[in-house]
């Protein structure tokens, strides 16, 4: 995460007394304050729920094409199904039911959303066509699990986020991080990043994971839709 944090992350805090964080929220807020908001297209989302646990923080790099935000105009659970529909080929409601494995009423509602978002058109009674292929909004997604001390639980939770992210990290309170440091091989084994942060602002990366592809297309497209929806809500303010 070094490339998205302010250079003050390694500031020498001298002999200042280090104190533990009182809450996980305080730790997350301190980490958030280090993210370099001067970097274009870097966005943050707190308490991100993609259906595989709730990540304390997601840092994502948004592509510059505003048309990619349209994926946020459809229900996130339908993003992958939309992607899977054949491009510029007619399909029916029955086809969508078979493709998605959901009910007729749910598919009818989804088709309306696809049409309103500009991805599909009705060509004749009972027939539709996908005229535009959805594309992912994010060029990278970093998921972060913050914990005061329970590194084992944090590692387990962070491993779940790999299903939709390119990197998954555990960030611990430096004051209580010794147990995790002694078990750094567990983080290497699962390719989960480990960093520590102190209440006075010092930050250190212990292990940086290798960037990987997401584990699930369904989860990845859902995450992109949710993050696009967040960007759309902010742009309307």
PDB file of C-alpha atoms in Angstrom:
ATOM      1  CA  UNK A   1       0.000   0.000   0.000  1.00  0.00           C
ATOM      2  CA  UNK A   2       3.032   2.283   0.068  1.00  0.00           C
ATOM      3  CA  UNK A   3       2.153   3.937  -3.230  1.00  0.00           C
ATOM      4  CA  UNK A   4      -1.193   5.239  -1.968  1.00  0.00           C
ATOM      5  CA  UNK A   5      -0.080   6.516   1.444  1.00  0.00           C
ATOM      6  CA  UNK A   6       1.382   9.874   2.321  1.00  0.00           C
ATOM      7  CA  UNK A   7       5.138   9.967   2.844  1.00  0.00           C
ATOM      8  CA  UNK A   8       4.539  10.833   6.504  1.00  0.00           C
ATOM      9  CA  UNK A   9       3.768   7.186   7.059  1.00  0.00           C
ATOM     10  CA  UNK A  10       7.386   6.582   8.093  1.00  0.00           C
ATOM     11  CA  UNK A  11       7.749   9.770  10.105  1.00  0.00           C
ATOM     12  CA  UNK A  12      10.144   9.339  12.985  1.00  0.00           C
ATOM     13  CA  UNK A  13       8.051   9.926  16.070  1.00  0.00           C
ATOM     14  CA  UNK A  14      11.138  10.228  18.285  1.00  0.00           C
ATOM     15  CA  UNK A  15      10.649   9.398  21.920  1.00  0.00           C
ATOM     16  CA  UNK A  16       6.960  10.149  22.011  1.00  0.00           C
ATOM     17  CA  UNK A  17       5.141   7.742  24.273  1.00  0.00           C
ATOM     18  CA  UNK A  18       3.176   5.190  22.294  1.00  0.00           C
ATOM     19  CA  UNK A  19      -0.337   4.479  23.480  1.00  0.00           C
ATOM     20  CA  UNK A  20      -2.771   1.808  22.297  1.00  0.00           C
ATOM     21  CA  UNK A  21      -5.801   2.665  20.217  1.00  0.00           C
ATOM     22  CA  UNK A  22      -8.962   2.700  22.309  1.00  0.00           C
ATOM     23  CA  UNK A  23     -11.229   1.502  19.477  1.00  0.00           C
ATOM     24  CA  UNK A  24     -10.896  -0.100  16.056  1.00  0.00           C
ATOM     25  CA  UNK A  25     -12.700   2.909  14.607  1.00  0.00           C
ATOM     26  CA  UNK A  26      -9.907   5.158  15.860  1.00  0.00           C
ATOM     27  CA  UNK A  27      -7.362   2.882  14.171  1.00  0.00           C
ATOM     28  CA  UNK A  28      -9.282   2.947  10.887  1.00  0.00           C
ATOM     29  CA  UNK A  29      -9.607   6.719  11.043  1.00  0.00           C
ATOM     30  CA  UNK A  30      -5.868   7.093  11.604  1.00  0.00           C
ATOM     31  CA  UNK A  31      -5.132   4.812   8.643  1.00  0.00           C
ATOM     32  CA  UNK A  32      -7.624   6.726   6.501  1.00  0.00           C
ATOM     33  CA  UNK A  33      -5.803   9.952   7.324  1.00  0.00           C
ATOM     34  CA  UNK A  34      -2.640   8.521   5.767  1.00  0.00           C
ATOM     35  CA  UNK A  35      -4.211   7.766   2.394  1.00  0.00           C
ATOM     36  CA  UNK A  36      -2.876  10.257  -0.104  1.00  0.00           C
ATOM     37  CA  UNK A  37      -5.939  12.054  -1.417  1.00  0.00           C
ATOM     38  CA  UNK A  38      -3.755  13.889  -3.943  1.00  0.00           C
ATOM     39  CA  UNK A  39      -3.592  10.731  -6.050  1.00  0.00           C
ATOM     40  CA  UNK A  40      -6.209  10.928  -8.782  1.00  0.00           C
ATOM     41  CA  UNK A  41      -8.980   8.338  -8.949  1.00  0.00           C
ATOM     42  CA  UNK A  42      -8.200   6.805  -5.550  1.00  0.00           C
ATOM     43  CA  UNK A  43     -11.402   6.300  -3.556  1.00  0.00           C
ATOM     44  CA  UNK A  44     -12.220   4.878  -0.121  1.00  0.00           C
ATOM     45  CA  UNK A  45     -15.189   2.949   1.173  1.00  0.00           C
ATOM     46  CA  UNK A  46     -15.662   2.141   4.866  1.00  0.00           C
ATOM     47  CA  UNK A  47     -17.521  -0.903   6.162  1.00  0.00           C
ATOM     48  CA  UNK A  48     -17.716  -2.495   2.717  1.00  0.00           C
ATOM     49  CA  UNK A  49     -20.099  -5.448   2.581  1.00  0.00           C
ATOM     50  CA  UNK A  50     -19.849  -7.568  -0.550  1.00  0.00           C
ATOM     51  CA  UNK A  51     -21.468 -10.605   1.049  1.00  0.00           C
ATOM     52  CA  UNK A  52     -18.209 -12.151   2.260  1.00  0.00           C
ATOM     53  CA  UNK A  53     -17.723 -10.319   5.522  1.00  0.00           C
ATOM     54  CA  UNK A  54     -17.513  -6.587   6.080  1.00  0.00           C
ATOM     55  CA  UNK A  55     -14.133  -5.060   5.251  1.00  0.00           C
ATOM     56  CA  UNK A  56     -13.234  -2.154   7.516  1.00  0.00           C
ATOM     57  CA  UNK A  57     -11.828  -0.256   4.565  1.00  0.00           C
ATOM     58  CA  UNK A  58     -11.602  -0.709   0.814  1.00  0.00           C
ATOM     59  CA  UNK A  59      -9.209   1.408  -1.226  1.00  0.00           C
ATOM     60  CA  UNK A  60      -9.947   1.264  -4.933  1.00  0.00           C
ATOM     61  CA  UNK A  61      -8.536   2.914  -8.021  1.00  0.00           C
ATOM     62  CA  UNK A  62     -11.282   4.110 -10.304  1.00  0.00           C
ATOM     63  CA  UNK A  63     -10.892   4.125 -14.085  1.00  0.00           C
ATOM     64  CA  UNK A  64     -11.399   7.517 -15.723  1.00  0.00           C
ATOM     65  CA  UNK A  65     -14.355   6.632 -17.978  1.00  0.00           C
ATOM     66  CA  UNK A  66     -17.549   7.955 -16.328  1.00  0.00           C
ATOM     67  CA  UNK A  67     -19.661   5.556 -18.425  1.00  0.00           C
ATOM     68  CA  UNK A  68     -18.298   2.754 -16.249  1.00  0.00           C
ATOM     69  CA  UNK A  69     -20.390   4.135 -13.381  1.00  0.00           C
ATOM     70  CA  UNK A  70     -23.516   2.810 -15.098  1.00  0.00           C
ATOM     71  CA  UNK A  71     -22.845  -0.601 -13.528  1.00  0.00           C
ATOM     72  CA  UNK A  72     -23.930   1.070 -10.284  1.00  0.00           C
ATOM     73  CA  UNK A  73     -27.401   1.685 -11.701  1.00  0.00           C
ATOM     74  CA  UNK A  74     -28.353  -1.982 -11.551  1.00  0.00           C
ATOM     75  CA  UNK A  75     -28.753  -4.212  -8.465  1.00  0.00           C
ATOM     76  CA  UNK A  76     -25.257  -5.369  -7.478  1.00  0.00           C
ATOM     77  CA  UNK A  77     -26.311  -9.026  -7.301  1.00  0.00           C
ATOM     78  CA  UNK A  78     -27.183  -8.848 -11.009  1.00  0.00           C
ATOM     79  CA  UNK A  79     -23.935  -7.353 -12.265  1.00  0.00           C
ATOM     80  CA  UNK A  80     -22.316 -10.668 -13.155  1.00  0.00           C
ATOM     81  CA  UNK A  81     -25.482 -11.952 -14.856  1.00  0.00           C
ATOM     82  CA  UNK A  82     -25.547  -8.817 -17.000  1.00  0.00           C
ATOM     83  CA  UNK A  83     -21.919  -9.419 -17.920  1.00  0.00           C
ATOM     84  CA  UNK A  84     -22.703 -13.055 -18.800  1.00  0.00           C
ATOM     85  CA  UNK A  85     -25.522 -12.187 -21.205  1.00  0.00           C
ATOM     86  CA  UNK A  86     -24.383 -12.548 -24.842  1.00  0.00           C
ATOM     87  CA  UNK A  87     -23.600  -9.226 -26.500  1.00  0.00           C
ATOM     88  CA  UNK A  88     -25.781  -8.135 -29.450  1.00  0.00           C
ATOM     89  CA  UNK A  89     -27.774 -11.347 -29.403  1.00  0.00           C
ATOM     90  CA  UNK A  90     -31.458 -11.574 -28.654  1.00  0.00           C
ATOM     91  CA  UNK A  91     -32.566 -13.226 -25.417  1.00  0.00           C
ATOM     92  CA  UNK A  92     -35.856 -13.934 -23.722  1.00  0.00           C
ATOM     93  CA  UNK A  93     -37.120 -13.814 -20.167  1.00  0.00           C
ATOM     94  CA  UNK A  94     -36.878 -17.618 -20.059  1.00  0.00           C
ATOM     95  CA  UNK A  95     -33.217 -17.429 -21.052  1.00  0.00           C
ATOM     96  CA  UNK A  96     -32.487 -14.952 -18.253  1.00  0.00           C
ATOM     97  CA  UNK A  97     -34.306 -17.164 -15.744  1.00  0.00           C
ATOM     98  CA  UNK A  98     -32.149 -20.133 -16.769  1.00  0.00           C
ATOM     99  CA  UNK A  99     -28.953 -18.063 -16.768  1.00  0.00           C
ATOM    100  CA  UNK A 100     -29.510 -16.486 -13.360  1.00  0.00           C
ATOM    101  CA  UNK A 101     -31.308 -19.328 -11.601  1.00  0.00           C
ATOM    102  CA  UNK A 102     -33.798 -16.878 -10.092  1.00  0.00           C
ATOM    103  CA  UNK A 103     -37.544 -16.324 -10.264  1.00  0.00           C
ATOM    104  CA  UNK A 104     -39.538 -14.893 -13.131  1.00  0.00           C
ATOM    105  CA  UNK A 105     -40.540 -11.820 -11.124  1.00  0.00           C
ATOM    106  CA  UNK A 106     -36.931 -11.100 -10.154  1.00  0.00           C
ATOM    107  CA  UNK A 107     -35.806 -11.400 -13.775  1.00  0.00           C
ATOM    108  CA  UNK A 108     -38.545  -9.059 -14.989  1.00  0.00           C
ATOM    109  CA  UNK A 109     -37.356  -6.416 -12.533  1.00  0.00           C
ATOM    110  CA  UNK A 110     -33.736  -6.996 -13.547  1.00  0.00           C
ATOM    111  CA  UNK A 111     -34.500  -6.532 -17.255  1.00  0.00           C
ATOM    112  CA  UNK A 112     -36.126  -3.172 -16.509  1.00  0.00           C
ATOM    113  CA  UNK A 113     -32.963  -2.117 -14.659  1.00  0.00           C
ATOM    114  CA  UNK A 114     -30.759  -3.328 -17.545  1.00  0.00           C
ATOM    115  CA  UNK A 115     -32.812  -1.293 -20.020  1.00  0.00           C
ATOM    116  CA  UNK A 116     -32.934   1.843 -17.869  1.00  0.00           C
ATOM    117  CA  UNK A 117     -29.154   1.714 -17.363  1.00  0.00           C
ATOM    118  CA  UNK A 118     -28.617   1.599 -21.126  1.00  0.00           C
ATOM    119  CA  UNK A 119     -27.256  -1.936 -21.389  1.00  0.00           C
ATOM    120  CA  UNK A 120     -30.246  -3.623 -23.044  1.00  0.00           C
ATOM    121  CA  UNK A 121     -33.151  -2.821 -25.352  1.00  0.00           C
ATOM    122  CA  UNK A 122     -36.434  -4.517 -26.068  1.00  0.00           C
ATOM    123  CA  UNK A 123     -36.464  -5.342 -29.796  1.00  0.00           C
ATOM    124  CA  UNK A 124     -39.922  -6.922 -30.017  1.00  0.00           C
ATOM    125  CA  UNK A 125     -42.505  -8.442 -27.741  1.00  0.00           C
ATOM    126  CA  UNK A 126     -40.765 -10.911 -25.435  1.00  0.00           C
ATOM    127  CA  UNK A 127     -37.298 -10.368 -26.906  1.00  0.00           C
ATOM    128  CA  UNK A 128     -34.416  -8.227 -25.679  1.00  0.00           C
ATOM    129  CA  UNK A 129     -30.864  -7.557 -26.796  1.00  0.00           C
ATOM    130  CA  UNK A 130     -27.768  -6.470 -24.887  1.00  0.00           C
ATOM    131  CA  UNK A 131     -26.359  -3.516 -26.792  1.00  0.00           C
ATOM    132  CA  UNK A 132     -23.466  -2.623 -24.489  1.00  0.00           C
ATOM    133  CA  UNK A 133     -21.038  -4.703 -22.463  1.00  0.00           C
ATOM    134  CA  UNK A 134     -20.510  -3.626 -18.847  1.00  0.00           C
ATOM    135  CA  UNK A 135     -16.906  -3.014 -17.847  1.00  0.00           C
ATOM    136  CA  UNK A 136     -15.390  -2.984 -14.360  1.00  0.00           C
ATOM    137  CA  UNK A 137     -15.051   0.405 -12.698  1.00  0.00           C
ATOM    138  CA  UNK A 138     -11.960  -0.505 -10.672  1.00  0.00           C
ATOM    139  CA  UNK A 139      -8.454  -1.158 -11.910  1.00  0.00           C
ATOM    140  CA  UNK A 140      -7.505  -2.344  -8.417  1.00  0.00           C
ATOM    141  CA  UNK A 141      -9.280  -3.149  -5.157  1.00  0.00           C
ATOM    142  CA  UNK A 142      -7.455  -3.360  -1.824  1.00  0.00           C
ATOM    143  CA  UNK A 143      -9.426  -4.725   1.136  1.00  0.00           C
ATOM    144  CA  UNK A 144      -8.310  -4.011   4.696  1.00  0.00           C
ATOM    145  CA  UNK A 145      -9.225  -5.656   7.991  1.00  0.00           C
ATOM    146  CA  UNK A 146      -8.276  -3.589  11.038  1.00  0.00           C
ATOM    147  CA  UNK A 147      -7.883  -5.115  14.480  1.00  0.00           C
ATOM    148  CA  UNK A 148      -6.581  -3.985  17.830  1.00  0.00           C
ATOM    149  CA  UNK A 149      -4.992  -7.318  18.729  1.00  0.00           C
ATOM    150  CA  UNK A 150      -6.741 -10.474  17.421  1.00  0.00           C
ATOM    151  CA  UNK A 151      -4.497 -11.248  14.450  1.00  0.00           C
ATOM    152  CA  UNK A 152      -5.899 -14.767  13.919  1.00  0.00           C
ATOM    153  CA  UNK A 153      -9.455 -13.520  13.465  1.00  0.00           C
ATOM    154  CA  UNK A 154      -8.197 -10.670  11.294  1.00  0.00           C
ATOM    155  CA  UNK A 155      -6.254 -13.075   9.071  1.00  0.00           C
ATOM    156  CA  UNK A 156      -9.320 -15.280   8.609  1.00  0.00           C
ATOM    157  CA  UNK A 157     -11.523 -12.309   7.779  1.00  0.00           C
ATOM    158  CA  UNK A 158      -8.982 -10.811   5.389  1.00  0.00           C
ATOM    159  CA  UNK A 159      -8.694 -14.124   3.544  1.00  0.00           C
ATOM    160  CA  UNK A 160     -12.399 -13.897   2.682  1.00  0.00           C
ATOM    161  CA  UNK A 161     -11.934 -10.539   0.989  1.00  0.00           C
ATOM    162  CA  UNK A 162      -9.591 -12.076  -1.584  1.00  0.00           C
ATOM    163  CA  UNK A 163     -12.703 -13.332  -3.342  1.00  0.00           C
ATOM    164  CA  UNK A 164     -13.320  -9.843  -4.765  1.00  0.00           C
ATOM    165  CA  UNK A 165     -10.046  -7.939  -4.220  1.00  0.00           C
ATOM    166  CA  UNK A 166      -6.547  -7.875  -5.714  1.00  0.00           C
ATOM    167  CA  UNK A 167      -4.852  -7.408  -2.342  1.00  0.00           C
ATOM    168  CA  UNK A 168      -6.054  -8.107   1.170  1.00  0.00           C
ATOM    169  CA  UNK A 169      -4.389  -6.663   4.273  1.00  0.00           C
ATOM    170  CA  UNK A 170      -4.492  -6.851   8.043  1.00  0.00           C
ATOM    171  CA  UNK A 171      -3.604  -3.618   9.817  1.00  0.00           C
ATOM    172  CA  UNK A 172      -2.949  -3.969  13.542  1.00  0.00           C
ATOM    173  CA  UNK A 173      -2.348  -1.623  16.434  1.00  0.00           C
ATOM    174  CA  UNK A 174       1.440  -1.489  16.676  1.00  0.00           C
ATOM    175  CA  UNK A 175       1.159  -1.451  20.474  1.00  0.00           C
ATOM    176  CA  UNK A 176      -0.320  -4.976  20.453  1.00  0.00           C
ATOM    177  CA  UNK A 177       1.247  -6.452  17.312  1.00  0.00           C
ATOM    178  CA  UNK A 178       3.990  -8.680  18.746  1.00  0.00           C
ATOM    179  CA  UNK A 179       2.008 -11.921  18.474  1.00  0.00           C
ATOM    180  CA  UNK A 180       1.302 -11.298  14.789  1.00  0.00           C
ATOM    181  CA  UNK A 181       4.942 -10.451  14.101  1.00  0.00           C
ATOM    182  CA  UNK A 182       5.978 -13.759  15.633  1.00  0.00           C
ATOM    183  CA  UNK A 183       3.590 -15.509  13.252  1.00  0.00           C
ATOM    184  CA  UNK A 184       4.448 -13.626  10.084  1.00  0.00           C
ATOM    185  CA  UNK A 185       4.779 -16.903   8.159  1.00  0.00           C
ATOM    186  CA  UNK A 186       1.009 -17.364   8.424  1.00  0.00           C
ATOM    187  CA  UNK A 187       0.516 -14.130   6.507  1.00  0.00           C
ATOM    188  CA  UNK A 188       3.052 -15.144   3.891  1.00  0.00           C
ATOM    189  CA  UNK A 189       1.416 -18.546   3.511  1.00  0.00           C
ATOM    190  CA  UNK A 190      -1.977 -17.029   2.718  1.00  0.00           C
ATOM    191  CA  UNK A 191      -0.550 -14.005   0.861  1.00  0.00           C
ATOM    192  CA  UNK A 192      -2.257 -11.562   3.227  1.00  0.00           C
ATOM    193  CA  UNK A 193      -0.515  -8.242   3.838  1.00  0.00           C
ATOM    194  CA  UNK A 194       0.418  -7.203   7.375  1.00  0.00           C
ATOM    195  CA  UNK A 195       1.017  -3.637   8.525  1.00  0.00           C
ATOM    196  CA  UNK A 196       1.032  -1.877  11.875  1.00  0.00           C
ATOM    197  CA  UNK A 197       0.005   1.618  12.802  1.00  0.00           C
ATOM    198  CA  UNK A 198       0.347   3.545  16.033  1.00  0.00           C
ATOM    199  CA  UNK A 199      -1.933   6.101  17.608  1.00  0.00           C
ATOM    200  CA  UNK A 200       0.682   8.797  17.033  1.00  0.00           C
ATOM    201  CA  UNK A 201       0.700   8.146  13.285  1.00  0.00           C
ATOM    202  CA  UNK A 202       3.694   5.886  12.575  1.00  0.00           C
ATOM    203  CA  UNK A 203       3.018   3.176  10.002  1.00  0.00           C
ATOM    204  CA  UNK A 204       5.060   0.144   8.998  1.00  0.00           C
ATOM    205  CA  UNK A 205       4.493  -2.581   6.440  1.00  0.00           C
ATOM    206  CA  UNK A 206       5.693  -5.955   7.679  1.00  0.00           C
ATOM    207  CA  UNK A 207       4.695  -8.061   4.683  1.00  0.00           C
ATOM    208  CA  UNK A 208       3.381  -6.822   1.327  1.00  0.00           C
ATOM    209  CA  UNK A 209       1.336  -9.448  -0.542  1.00  0.00           C
ATOM    210  CA  UNK A 210       1.738 -10.304  -4.194  1.00  0.00           C
ATOM    211  CA  UNK A 211      -1.062  -8.773  -6.228  1.00  0.00           C
ATOM    212  CA  UNK A 212      -3.498 -11.483  -7.342  1.00  0.00           C
ATOM    213  CA  UNK A 213      -6.593 -11.801  -9.478  1.00  0.00           C
ATOM    214  CA  UNK A 214      -9.891 -11.940  -7.624  1.00  0.00           C
ATOM    215  CA  UNK A 215     -11.149 -15.430  -6.773  1.00  0.00           C
ATOM    216  CA  UNK A 216     -14.754 -15.070  -7.943  1.00  0.00           C
ATOM    217  CA  UNK A 217     -16.165 -13.311 -10.994  1.00  0.00           C
ATOM    218  CA  UNK A 218     -19.556 -13.036  -9.329  1.00  0.00           C
ATOM    219  CA  UNK A 219     -18.079 -11.348  -6.239  1.00  0.00           C
ATOM    220  CA  UNK A 220     -15.818  -9.115  -8.338  1.00  0.00           C
ATOM    221  CA  UNK A 221     -18.675  -7.779 -10.439  1.00  0.00           C
ATOM    222  CA  UNK A 222     -20.826  -7.308  -7.364  1.00  0.00           C
ATOM    223  CA  UNK A 223     -18.034  -5.300  -5.721  1.00  0.00           C
ATOM    224  CA  UNK A 224     -17.637  -3.120  -8.811  1.00  0.00           C
ATOM    225  CA  UNK A 225     -21.360  -2.430  -8.914  1.00  0.00           C
ATOM    226  CA  UNK A 226     -21.470  -1.517  -5.219  1.00  0.00           C
ATOM    227  CA  UNK A 227     -18.464   0.789  -5.530  1.00  0.00           C
ATOM    228  CA  UNK A 228     -19.928   2.420  -8.647  1.00  0.00           C
ATOM    229  CA  UNK A 229     -23.160   2.985  -6.756  1.00  0.00           C
ATOM    230  CA  UNK A 230     -21.161   4.700  -4.015  1.00  0.00           C
ATOM    231  CA  UNK A 231     -19.462   6.978  -6.558  1.00  0.00           C
ATOM    232  CA  UNK A 232     -22.799   7.836  -8.149  1.00  0.00           C
ATOM    233  CA  UNK A 233     -24.281   8.773  -4.774  1.00  0.00           C
ATOM    234  CA  UNK A 234     -21.325  11.066  -4.040  1.00  0.00           C
ATOM    235  CA  UNK A 235     -21.529  12.756  -7.451  1.00  0.00           C
ATOM    236  CA  UNK A 236     -25.198  13.583  -6.865  1.00  0.00           C
ATOM    237  CA  UNK A 237     -24.464  15.509  -3.649  1.00  0.00           C
TER     238      UNK A 237
END
